[in-house]
Structure formats: C-alpha cells, structure tokens
C-alpha cells in the first residue's frame, strides 16, 4: 500500500508542479463558471433604452417609470437617439423606445402620440416589445377614458383618468400551459448552478486526460522499466499510476465543487450523492487517461487528442449546453457518453431534489464505463510498461 | 532459495528471440562477491537484452537466472531486492528534485522513515549532489544526472549492482568519477555487472570479461586469459635514423622476436614479453650501427581480442 501511495503521490505532485496545469485546474474552471453564470445564469433581464424627445412631461415620466418598474426590464435613458440606436445595434440593449416630442400634450389634447420601438430582429426582442406595448396600453387606457369623460362634461381629465386607472380589468386573459416546459427545471436554479455542474464534469474529464502525459513520460523516460526492476510488482505499479491519475481527477472535481459552493453559493443538492458522482466519474476519467497513456508514446500527441476527445464528449454529453435543448437523436447519442450520466445525476440532485437512491442508475452506468476503461487500460499497460 | 556458493549472480543458458531474430543465445556467466564482470560488445550485441533478462524486465525464452540464491522472473520481487539497476537511459523524473527522486525509488525498494532519510543524505554526499539535493534534476548537467541515476541504484545497498553502459555521453571528468565509484563499490564487496562497448573501461574495471557479439558470448575470462587467445605478443615499434635493413636482420635473430616488418620510419616487431626483451633488442640495434630515436611498446588488448574473435572492430 505504501508503494501504491508513493507512486500516486509522485504522479499528483508532478502534475500539479506544471504551471499550466495549475492554471487549468484552479483558475480556468472558476473563470468559466463565473462567465457562464453571468452570461446565461441570470434568467430574462432585458435592458431597454428610452429617449424622450423634447421636454419631458409627467405622462412621459410616468411611462418611463412604469417601464422601469417591470420586473424583467431595466431602463437606460439616452439623450441622443443615435446613441440609443447604436446601443441596440451593438447588443448593449435589447430594445429602444422613443417618446415623441409633445407626448404629454398629444395625450392630454386628444391627439395621437406615436411611440417608436426599435430592436434587433431576434426572439428576445419580441418579448421586450410585448412588455413595452403593455406599458403603453396601461397608460393609454385611463387617458382615453378620461378624455371621454372630459368630452361629456362629466368631470376633468385628471380626475377621470385617475378614476379609470383605478377601475379593475373587466376582461382578463387566463393562460395555462400544456406539457412540461423545456426550462421549467431551470427556473429555481441559482445563477451559477447549471454551469457549475457542467464545468465540473467537463474539467474533471479534461484534466484526467491531461494526466495521461505523465504516464507516457514515465514510460518514455525509462522510469517505468526502472520501477519494475525494484521489488515492486507490475500490479502495484499499475495501481499506483491509477491512484495518481485518480488523485488529479478528484482534486479537480472536489476543488470545483467546494470552490463554487463557497464563492458562488452553488447548490449541489444532496452532498452524499454529489460526492458519489465525483468519486465514480473520477474513476471514468482515470480509466480514460490510463488507456490514452497506454496507447500513445508521444505525450504531446496524447495531449492534443485528449483535448479534442474531452471537448467532443463534453459537447455531445451536455456539458456545454443543456441536454434538454438537444434534438431527440442527439439526446439518445448523448447517453453513450459518461458525461451525460454524470450531468443527469447532478440534475437529479439539484433540479429534482433527488437523493443518492435516485442517482443509483447513473452511478451504475458510470461505474460500468470506469470498469471497462480501467480493465482495457491495465491489460494494455501490462504489455507496454517496459517499452 | 538455493545456496549461492559465493556467487551473487548465476545466469545459465539465456535465450531471447524477437520474431525471427535470435537476440541472445546460450549466454551463461556468473559473478561472485566483490567481483566486477564486464559484458563487452558493440551496440546491438545483446548486452541490454541480456541485462534485461537478468533483472527480470524481459521474459526469457530459455535459461535461468539466480540472484543471491533467489530465482529471477518477471514476476519475482525477492531476488530484485538484492539488485541495484542503473539503466543506460537516465531514468529519473526531471521535474522532481534529487532528494525526491531518491525518496521515490527508496519507497519502491521498501525503505521509509528516518532510515530512508539518513540513507538519502549519505548517498547525496557519495554522489556529490548534497548541495543540489533540493534542485530539480532537469537543472542538472549531464554528469550530475548520471550520478543521480547511479545513486538510485545504490539506495538500498544491493548485493549486485548492474550498470548498463553508464558512461555513454558523459564528460571525461564525470566518467572518471563513475569508474572510481564502481572500483570502490567492488572493493567493498559488491558484485558488479558492467556492460560497455568501451574497451578501456572493461580493462580498467573488470575482473572478468565476457565478449559478446550477435547475442553470444564468444569468450570469457580475465584480461590475461582473453589476451592469451591471440598470443602474449607485444608490438614494439622502433624509429631508426639509418641502417634499417641491418637492424631488422639483427633483431630477427633474437629468440623472443616472432615477426619483423618495416614501416615508413622504422621497424615493427612482434615480441613475446617485450618488457624483458627490450634492453637486449636495443643492444642488438646499436650493434647493427643504428641509432634508435624512439621506441613504442603496445601490449595486446581486448580490442585486439575482439577483432581476433569476431573479425570486426569493437566500435563498428
């Protein structure tokens, strides 16, 4: 056991002594979690530019305030309409609203005010447009009613408008949905929750594969032969090399898990289940690294291919985008990757409040992947360890 | 475990075949305590294959190896505990320090704790790396790496030290230091198996030498025994200013002179026991009226033996 630990320890130390590995293990994953959380984790939160032409009256101010008060809208005021247009075109804002000059006068005097909305031609703009329209309608409705009352001589515009604004809606629309929303499970997720589990799976596997380089070097340098010349069995050496790769994989997995928990308050669900996934998925990464280390004799070649395989499996397995948005065929293909089963396990724990029992099938499949990879790698390494 | 009869290593009838190539055929030798045995042969002669089978790195197709009374196989670990192996390649981790490399292999030899720490400190002094112990070995010179490479093989105080061409690519100073170390270790009672294609190293270090070529040991014995295979004849070259013909005739009459031939500047002689015969030879040359300006005596060496046995030079 001491020999296994000695070999494992040396492997882990050598891996972490490489400066680029430090960056990719400790810095890069956190950056990616942070960036994906910022970019995609905050739900729908649109920025809308508003330009009020000419003097701003109370009704124009009321409009802007009503728009800004909407939960999903943040208003950015622009004095220059060209700058507002530029912001829309560059994607800084999701839309721009221009209140025409004399907006208040037009509404009070019974004229027509044309509110202009500009956006990029994408799906998100449609939702923003609907929200702007809602505010316009909310403001126009009592003003129209007030003007009617004022026209009949039954009261002033201000009083009638205020009264009309207080009248509850007589017709409402009740919406209900059929089937499950693709993203319903994501609604209650924290800003970094989804990205963290995906990045954990992606980086654990990538870093494990990177660890194959040390194994290839051990063979190339003749250290493996020398180890075999000591009173150490090949089985002990294989177990030690496996322990080294596993140490690297676990370091990466637990670092992301604990780091994101402390820094981003990521919810990992049932801790026992989450750690179980890390432990078993770590074995999968270790098996893959051992296999690569036994198949290649050039560590740079293995490193390049490892990145390709790691990113490819991550993309297919749902570690780069939620598997729920994949077409059905791709979702079926994803099931052939270990990444899918790990991510699905985390989804069970985090989104569906699952426990260890609920993820047993996932753990079983992952254990199967690990067993096959480690068996083939050990068989192959026995043959090439002295070369 | 079998009785070793004072023999630390006993290799019998070793055979290894790679496909159609017979790499090693019927190789046998033994090494006793305090003895240095050299396997001398050119590159590709089968030295590393032989040593790999002796240490159990390579499966044998035939033959037996016993080290310190224990049979060696690829799976055995008992015999390996008595062996210190210094491979031809510098088999160390470049990103670990000298101390870390020693510690790592120390653990593989079953050492640990304060014993290992003490042994590492001792060894760092012996190999002259005490002041660089905590530097990464990738920062070392070639000679320093070689010394560390050897140090690892000595960590556990083996009964048999196997050095596979340890001076390849080493500067003269480091080379001399390595040879001195081997001499000292042998003097301390360690059995040494030393493979080389440098004739000078084999002559300096080895008590007995096995001349290996094309996977077979062509001859084996002490230097004197091997040299006797080509005859105990020294080559004496005389440079004479004049009367070369008369001098040659006079020298040919000496009973120890076996052969006389002329060269551009003088005369070459093959002499049995040149050291004893040289004063008489010079007297004969002077008597023939020649003034000898230079004398060179070359004793027969292993290079000549190799040439005699294989028909080719050692470094071909």
mmCIF file of C-alpha atoms in Angstrom, chain A residues 284 335-339 341 364-374:
data_model
loop_
_atom_site.group_PDB
_atom_site.id
_atom_site.type_symbol
_atom_site.label_atom_id
_atom_site.label_comp_id
_atom_site.label_asym_id
_atom_site.label_seq_id
_atom_site.Cartn_x
_atom_site.Cartn_y
_atom_site.Cartn_z
ATOM 1 C CA UNK A 284 -14.057 7.117 -15.504
ATOM 2 C CA UNK A 335 -26.374 8.549 -23.462
ATOM 3 C CA UNK A 336 -23.288 6.827 -24.854
ATOM 4 C CA UNK A 337 -21.036 9.353 -23.110
ATOM 5 C CA UNK A 338 -20.185 9.221 -19.399
ATOM 6 C CA UNK A 339 -20.681 12.980 -19.266
ATOM 7 C CA UNK A 341 -24.833 10.263 -16.899
ATOM 8 C CA UNK A 364 -24.096 2.214 -12.060
ATOM 9 C CA UNK A 365 -23.603 3.297 -15.661
ATOM 10 C CA UNK A 366 -20.613 5.438 -14.707
ATOM 11 C CA UNK A 367 -19.108 2.529 -12.768
ATOM 12 C CA UNK A 368 -19.552 0.398 -15.888
ATOM 13 C CA UNK A 369 -17.686 2.949 -18.010
ATOM 14 C CA UNK A 370 -14.910 3.049 -15.398
ATOM 15 C CA UNK A 371 -14.629 -0.729 -15.166
ATOM 16 C CA UNK A 372 -14.322 -1.195 -18.921
ATOM 17 C CA UNK A 373 -11.791 1.615 -19.355
ATOM 18 C CA UNK A 374 -9.639 0.558 -16.405
#
